[in-house]
């Protein structure tokens, strides 16, 4: 099968929760004839939208996992990655963005640019993803696509240009005026599948002319031809405008704005046309791999199907038939029966079943070309792994994975749950790099950690539903850390004489705060006062000490350790003895280095009606928050604050009751900061009490 | 705290500006000459002396406003070594609050309501207010008078910025250009920023604490930090 890469689109649909992402995807699949009936997200028919494949998602009406699906529109192959909208799942979003070439940013015509849209848009900018904005829900009361377009400019700094204007809004929305062709488009039939093109209604003619001028002005920046044609006041061909819009969109300097209402079946087909016309094909996007055989030198992937295979596993799912691995190919062709290599583990594997996905259903295929998104069956790997032909040893650049900020102790209710729980945890950690789990050897508890309360809650739910593992949950724990604030010297002798050969080692030096990085070990020993072979033992001893601080038993970070003195004994010194000496030296220095406790600080944005701003600020202030700033527009306001994570438990409930459910907040990790004295004292007291009990 | 050199090199210190608690100041310049930077310097000067500042930004985002502070602090930290830079940055963040408004959302009642929210709940008690982006062209005298009266009642020192236009020659008797030529008497201090040929900015004081100043009283500033140009 020869594929024309020009006609491939890998796109994401990304947006604020509840702005209608799933509904839009559903409509796209319907119009491209991948599905034959439309179900609603919270459908009464009990079937639910096709993209939300997990039961939990169906129940909550939100999309957690980004399922990939394929469709074809007017000769173009479109792979759609449905991305989650809640900030707790941003790793999922970011991972999806990695494999996308372009995206549709959906906005609610009433809610406009909300804080989540800002987060998602920032991520898209980071990954250089060109996007088309789709202002959805124009049928709702209060719809105002013009205001939302202005917000795209103000809040997201996008050069947002409307390609359409609405014919009526709210209940009266009938269709859109296409400003490129200057035609009115109506969507007839029960499901809006019959497009009717008419002359622009009289009352909209002036506005359409004016907006078309704006459009042409903006896109003429990207085409000299178009600029000339405008100056000479010639008739401007449609293709010229399309080409200029495409150029502007690909350079990320223009964001075309489309409007409609997916729920009312309006504006979806023109949006698909825009995806074909303006979003990049795999050839338009430069992707970089790292050559592992050549000191991780950067290499550009070629997109050429005749080259050797390079593919990235960006998502794992536990399907009914075993592990399903979603991959994106960057060059070469993957065929059933091929032998490929996982470059992280170096393991060879054989391609078994290869499928193209449509949410829950799948279609067996023989091969997939460069730039495609498909899935493999029964391949053992972790998400983020790269697969190559045996001749290559490349890795798609590693993804930035933030450290977890919150943890929770879980314990299975019975023996059956025990086994299922470990199966589930094993699966989740493979799927999601921000979800971590370990067993605390002191308490024998299983600890799970992640990026937020909801993040962990969803996994606990999944454990119960998908794996039948019921667990009891402890109180959420914030991931505190300890660090030092000043330089301190140490000089510690470890000596033990208990018959037979004893233990002896002396370690001297100093520790000081490290502005950047977690741990640094510097060996300044001269004259062999500590023999070479025992230097790594000191390093080991220090590193072991960093695992648990003496204040509250939290891991220690940001310490530079320098050894410059010591002594040894020809018989009694050993690896063990120097490790012990280093541990003693660390204890000694640490106590003098003015250690402090650090806590995760979150960047929180609360948005809602202005009347509640005072109450919102009060509630943040009470929770030890630092209000960074406020933004007001009309009757809508945003409060931005830096909040200690430990104070944010249950905040959604507080906020709901404070604002009659009209405000909402998002939260993302910002940095670690020292806890105030009073809080530190309490934490230390609690730790001491726990220690003496245990 | 070791911030003395910063305090001393701040133009306001040298000019002995910005001391009175109820003082109302005005910074004028054409677009792009550093009005916002000077307002940020005014705010930083106040913060380094232990005060709390509210930065009102009309028509700008919180992130952009904060970026002004971060950039200027970075410049300052490059030129002046401070023993614990993080503490300085943290201190500034704790003593500053940003209030941004969409152009048409800013009004005296709105500002009053917001300040009361902060003060009555003891969240933030400002000593100084800087207001960037206030539209003098469409505000009549009564509006400015109303705001002045309110700020005085709160015992707040406040600084406004205003943009001059190249082709508008109107000037008040005291020498204050449009668009503030009809309200300039409401301000205790008026500063003009002018570009110089040697890529510095000249800071000209028209009126200082209610006393008009002779022409030619000025200082040269480094355009990136709005600090006094050395040497």
PDB file of C-alpha atoms in Angstrom, chain A residues 197-348:
ATOM      1  CA  UNK A 197     -24.368  26.441   0.685  1.00  0.00           C
ATOM      2  CA  UNK A 198     -26.219  29.717   0.205  1.00  0.00           C
ATOM      3  CA  UNK A 199     -25.579  33.378  -0.309  1.00  0.00           C
ATOM      4  CA  UNK A 200     -24.703  35.264   2.874  1.00  0.00           C
ATOM      5  CA  UNK A 201     -27.887  36.598   4.535  1.00  0.00           C
ATOM      6  CA  UNK A 202     -28.309  40.333   3.960  1.00  0.00           C
ATOM      7  CA  UNK A 203     -28.070  41.336   7.575  1.00  0.00           C
ATOM      8  CA  UNK A 204     -24.660  39.669   7.870  1.00  0.00           C
ATOM      9  CA  UNK A 205     -23.121  40.974   4.661  1.00  0.00           C
ATOM     10  CA  UNK A 206     -21.437  44.023   6.182  1.00  0.00           C
ATOM     11  CA  UNK A 207     -20.067  42.110   9.103  1.00  0.00           C
ATOM     12  CA  UNK A 208     -18.797  39.350   6.840  1.00  0.00           C
ATOM     13  CA  UNK A 209     -16.999  41.878   4.651  1.00  0.00           C
ATOM     14  CA  UNK A 210     -15.418  43.517   7.651  1.00  0.00           C
ATOM     15  CA  UNK A 211     -14.265  40.225   9.176  1.00  0.00           C
ATOM     16  CA  UNK A 212     -12.955  39.031   5.837  1.00  0.00           C
ATOM     17  CA  UNK A 213     -10.833  42.176   5.650  1.00  0.00           C
ATOM     18  CA  UNK A 214      -9.454  41.390   9.092  1.00  0.00           C
ATOM     19  CA  UNK A 215      -8.740  37.845   8.001  1.00  0.00           C
ATOM     20  CA  UNK A 216      -6.984  38.915   4.813  1.00  0.00           C
ATOM     21  CA  UNK A 217      -4.940  41.526   6.644  1.00  0.00           C
ATOM     22  CA  UNK A 218      -3.755  38.965   9.118  1.00  0.00           C
ATOM     23  CA  UNK A 219      -2.902  36.233   6.630  1.00  0.00           C
ATOM     24  CA  UNK A 220      -1.285  38.539   4.094  1.00  0.00           C
ATOM     25  CA  UNK A 221       1.673  38.551   6.485  1.00  0.00           C
ATOM     26  CA  UNK A 222       2.361  35.011   5.379  1.00  0.00           C
ATOM     27  CA  UNK A 223       2.071  35.405   1.636  1.00  0.00           C
ATOM     28  CA  UNK A 224       3.677  38.052  -0.549  1.00  0.00           C
ATOM     29  CA  UNK A 225       1.473  36.980  -3.417  1.00  0.00           C
ATOM     30  CA  UNK A 226      -1.621  37.620  -1.369  1.00  0.00           C
ATOM     31  CA  UNK A 227      -0.279  40.937  -0.147  1.00  0.00           C
ATOM     32  CA  UNK A 228       0.332  42.018  -3.741  1.00  0.00           C
ATOM     33  CA  UNK A 229      -3.070  40.891  -4.884  1.00  0.00           C
ATOM     34  CA  UNK A 230      -4.610  42.890  -2.061  1.00  0.00           C
ATOM     35  CA  UNK A 231      -2.627  46.017  -2.881  1.00  0.00           C
ATOM     36  CA  UNK A 232      -3.633  45.772  -6.508  1.00  0.00           C
ATOM     37  CA  UNK A 233      -7.196  45.170  -5.407  1.00  0.00           C
ATOM     38  CA  UNK A 234      -7.464  42.035  -7.491  1.00  0.00           C
ATOM     39  CA  UNK A 235      -9.840  39.184  -6.907  1.00  0.00           C
ATOM     40  CA  UNK A 236      -8.083  36.871  -4.453  1.00  0.00           C
ATOM     41  CA  UNK A 237      -8.250  33.158  -5.269  1.00  0.00           C
ATOM     42  CA  UNK A 238      -9.403  30.855  -2.447  1.00  0.00           C
ATOM     43  CA  UNK A 239      -6.335  28.649  -2.768  1.00  0.00           C
ATOM     44  CA  UNK A 240      -4.093  31.595  -2.108  1.00  0.00           C
ATOM     45  CA  UNK A 241      -5.910  32.356   1.135  1.00  0.00           C
ATOM     46  CA  UNK A 242      -5.829  28.700   2.191  1.00  0.00           C
ATOM     47  CA  UNK A 243      -2.115  28.525   1.495  1.00  0.00           C
ATOM     48  CA  UNK A 244      -1.430  31.657   3.544  1.00  0.00           C
ATOM     49  CA  UNK A 245      -3.529  30.416   6.467  1.00  0.00           C
ATOM     50  CA  UNK A 246      -1.712  27.101   6.345  1.00  0.00           C
ATOM     51  CA  UNK A 247       1.667  28.790   6.354  1.00  0.00           C
ATOM     52  CA  UNK A 248       0.732  30.994   9.286  1.00  0.00           C
ATOM     53  CA  UNK A 249      -0.713  28.064  11.224  1.00  0.00           C
ATOM     54  CA  UNK A 250       2.320  25.843  10.684  1.00  0.00           C
ATOM     55  CA  UNK A 251       4.654  28.589  11.856  1.00  0.00           C
ATOM     56  CA  UNK A 252       2.507  28.892  15.010  1.00  0.00           C
ATOM     57  CA  UNK A 253       2.061  32.558  14.261  1.00  0.00           C
ATOM     58  CA  UNK A 254      -1.584  32.256  13.378  1.00  0.00           C
ATOM     59  CA  UNK A 255      -4.437  30.429  15.064  1.00  0.00           C
ATOM     60  CA  UNK A 256      -7.459  30.015  12.786  1.00  0.00           C
ATOM     61  CA  UNK A 257     -10.730  30.153  14.697  1.00  0.00           C
ATOM     62  CA  UNK A 258     -13.686  27.993  13.651  1.00  0.00           C
ATOM     63  CA  UNK A 259     -17.079  28.022  15.330  1.00  0.00           C
ATOM     64  CA  UNK A 260     -19.993  25.710  15.774  1.00  0.00           C
ATOM     65  CA  UNK A 261     -21.891  23.445  18.084  1.00  0.00           C
ATOM     66  CA  UNK A 262     -20.938  19.815  18.007  1.00  0.00           C
ATOM     67  CA  UNK A 263     -23.962  18.855  20.071  1.00  0.00           C
ATOM     68  CA  UNK A 264     -26.309  20.538  17.576  1.00  0.00           C
ATOM     69  CA  UNK A 265     -24.327  19.095  14.641  1.00  0.00           C
ATOM     70  CA  UNK A 266     -23.120  22.434  13.368  1.00  0.00           C
ATOM     71  CA  UNK A 267     -19.711  23.371  12.072  1.00  0.00           C
ATOM     72  CA  UNK A 268     -18.046  19.976  12.362  1.00  0.00           C
ATOM     73  CA  UNK A 269     -17.506  19.231   8.667  1.00  0.00           C
ATOM     74  CA  UNK A 270     -15.894  22.633   7.939  1.00  0.00           C
ATOM     75  CA  UNK A 271     -13.642  21.968  10.936  1.00  0.00           C
ATOM     76  CA  UNK A 272     -12.548  18.688   9.345  1.00  0.00           C
ATOM     77  CA  UNK A 273     -11.892  20.549   6.099  1.00  0.00           C
ATOM     78  CA  UNK A 274      -9.732  22.940   8.087  1.00  0.00           C
ATOM     79  CA  UNK A 275      -7.828  20.045   9.641  1.00  0.00           C
ATOM     80  CA  UNK A 276      -7.030  18.800   6.144  1.00  0.00           C
ATOM     81  CA  UNK A 277      -6.225  22.240   4.840  1.00  0.00           C
ATOM     82  CA  UNK A 278      -4.246  23.860   7.647  1.00  0.00           C
ATOM     83  CA  UNK A 279      -2.812  21.334  10.071  1.00  0.00           C
ATOM     84  CA  UNK A 280       0.576  19.793   9.355  1.00  0.00           C
ATOM     85  CA  UNK A 281       1.255  16.392   7.869  1.00  0.00           C
ATOM     86  CA  UNK A 282       4.136  14.351   9.344  1.00  0.00           C
ATOM     87  CA  UNK A 283       6.500  15.818   6.758  1.00  0.00           C
ATOM     88  CA  UNK A 284       5.881  19.347   7.992  1.00  0.00           C
ATOM     89  CA  UNK A 285       7.122  18.578  11.458  1.00  0.00           C
ATOM     90  CA  UNK A 286      10.693  18.053  12.481  1.00  0.00           C
ATOM     91  CA  UNK A 287      11.211  15.285  15.005  1.00  0.00           C
ATOM     92  CA  UNK A 288      14.474  14.550  16.706  1.00  0.00           C
ATOM     93  CA  UNK A 289      15.809  11.218  17.932  1.00  0.00           C
ATOM     94  CA  UNK A 290      18.907  10.535  19.997  1.00  0.00           C
ATOM     95  CA  UNK A 291      21.531   8.177  18.607  1.00  0.00           C
ATOM     96  CA  UNK A 292      22.423   5.965  21.568  1.00  0.00           C
ATOM     97  CA  UNK A 293      25.515   4.592  19.809  1.00  0.00           C
ATOM     98  CA  UNK A 294      26.868   8.058  19.241  1.00  0.00           C
ATOM     99  CA  UNK A 295      26.759   9.700  22.663  1.00  0.00           C
ATOM    100  CA  UNK A 296      23.089  10.587  22.259  1.00  0.00           C
ATOM    101  CA  UNK A 297      23.778  12.860  19.299  1.00  0.00           C
ATOM    102  CA  UNK A 298      20.610  14.379  17.887  1.00  0.00           C
ATOM    103  CA  UNK A 299      19.404  12.959  14.602  1.00  0.00           C
ATOM    104  CA  UNK A 300      16.492  14.080  12.543  1.00  0.00           C
ATOM    105  CA  UNK A 301      14.043  11.340  11.716  1.00  0.00           C
ATOM    106  CA  UNK A 302      13.402  11.135   8.017  1.00  0.00           C
ATOM    107  CA  UNK A 303       9.722  10.190   7.710  1.00  0.00           C
ATOM    108  CA  UNK A 304      10.848   8.132   4.747  1.00  0.00           C
ATOM    109  CA  UNK A 305       9.088   4.747   4.589  1.00  0.00           C
ATOM    110  CA  UNK A 306      12.171   3.272   2.901  1.00  0.00           C
ATOM    111  CA  UNK A 307      14.425   3.994   5.867  1.00  0.00           C
ATOM    112  CA  UNK A 308      14.791   1.749   8.893  1.00  0.00           C
ATOM    113  CA  UNK A 309      11.997   1.793  11.394  1.00  0.00           C
ATOM    114  CA  UNK A 310      11.847   4.223  14.320  1.00  0.00           C
ATOM    115  CA  UNK A 311       8.686   4.230  16.441  1.00  0.00           C
ATOM    116  CA  UNK A 312       7.709   5.512  19.860  1.00  0.00           C
ATOM    117  CA  UNK A 313       5.457   3.680  22.311  1.00  0.00           C
ATOM    118  CA  UNK A 314       3.466   6.525  23.793  1.00  0.00           C
ATOM    119  CA  UNK A 315       0.713   4.711  25.545  1.00  0.00           C
ATOM    120  CA  UNK A 316      -0.082   1.328  27.048  1.00  0.00           C
ATOM    121  CA  UNK A 317      -3.464  -0.069  27.751  1.00  0.00           C
ATOM    122  CA  UNK A 318      -4.565  -3.249  29.336  1.00  0.00           C
ATOM    123  CA  UNK A 319      -7.085  -4.610  26.927  1.00  0.00           C
ATOM    124  CA  UNK A 320      -9.148  -7.759  27.003  1.00  0.00           C
ATOM    125  CA  UNK A 321      -6.472  -9.563  25.028  1.00  0.00           C
ATOM    126  CA  UNK A 322      -3.400  -8.434  26.935  1.00  0.00           C
ATOM    127  CA  UNK A 323      -1.247  -5.389  26.687  1.00  0.00           C
ATOM    128  CA  UNK A 324      -1.965  -2.995  23.888  1.00  0.00           C
ATOM    129  CA  UNK A 325       0.870  -0.639  22.974  1.00  0.00           C
ATOM    130  CA  UNK A 326       0.107   2.497  20.996  1.00  0.00           C
ATOM    131  CA  UNK A 327       2.956   3.531  18.793  1.00  0.00           C
ATOM    132  CA  UNK A 328       3.746   6.358  16.461  1.00  0.00           C
ATOM    133  CA  UNK A 329       6.133   5.616  13.630  1.00  0.00           C
ATOM    134  CA  UNK A 330       8.598   8.312  12.630  1.00  0.00           C
ATOM    135  CA  UNK A 331      10.305   6.593   9.724  1.00  0.00           C
ATOM    136  CA  UNK A 332      10.244   3.218   8.017  1.00  0.00           C
ATOM    137  CA  UNK A 333       7.410   0.746   7.941  1.00  0.00           C
ATOM    138  CA  UNK A 334       6.325  -1.668  10.637  1.00  0.00           C
ATOM    139  CA  UNK A 335       5.034  -5.010   9.331  1.00  0.00           C
ATOM    140  CA  UNK A 336       3.480  -8.019  10.908  1.00  0.00           C
ATOM    141  CA  UNK A 337       6.247 -10.564  11.528  1.00  0.00           C
ATOM    142  CA  UNK A 338       9.082  -8.002  11.594  1.00  0.00           C
ATOM    143  CA  UNK A 339      11.757  -8.191  14.238  1.00  0.00           C
ATOM    144  CA  UNK A 340      12.228  -4.936  16.081  1.00  0.00           C
ATOM    145  CA  UNK A 341      14.289  -3.829  19.060  1.00  0.00           C
ATOM    146  CA  UNK A 342      13.255  -1.972  22.170  1.00  0.00           C
ATOM    147  CA  UNK A 343      16.234   0.364  22.468  1.00  0.00           C
ATOM    148  CA  UNK A 344      15.754   0.954  26.196  1.00  0.00           C
ATOM    149  CA  UNK A 345      16.084  -2.689  27.140  1.00  0.00           C
ATOM    150  CA  UNK A 346      17.926  -3.870  24.055  1.00  0.00           C
ATOM    151  CA  UNK A 347      15.428  -6.731  23.766  1.00  0.00           C
ATOM    152  CA  UNK A 348      14.428  -8.091  20.387  1.00  0.00           C
TER     153      UNK A 348
END
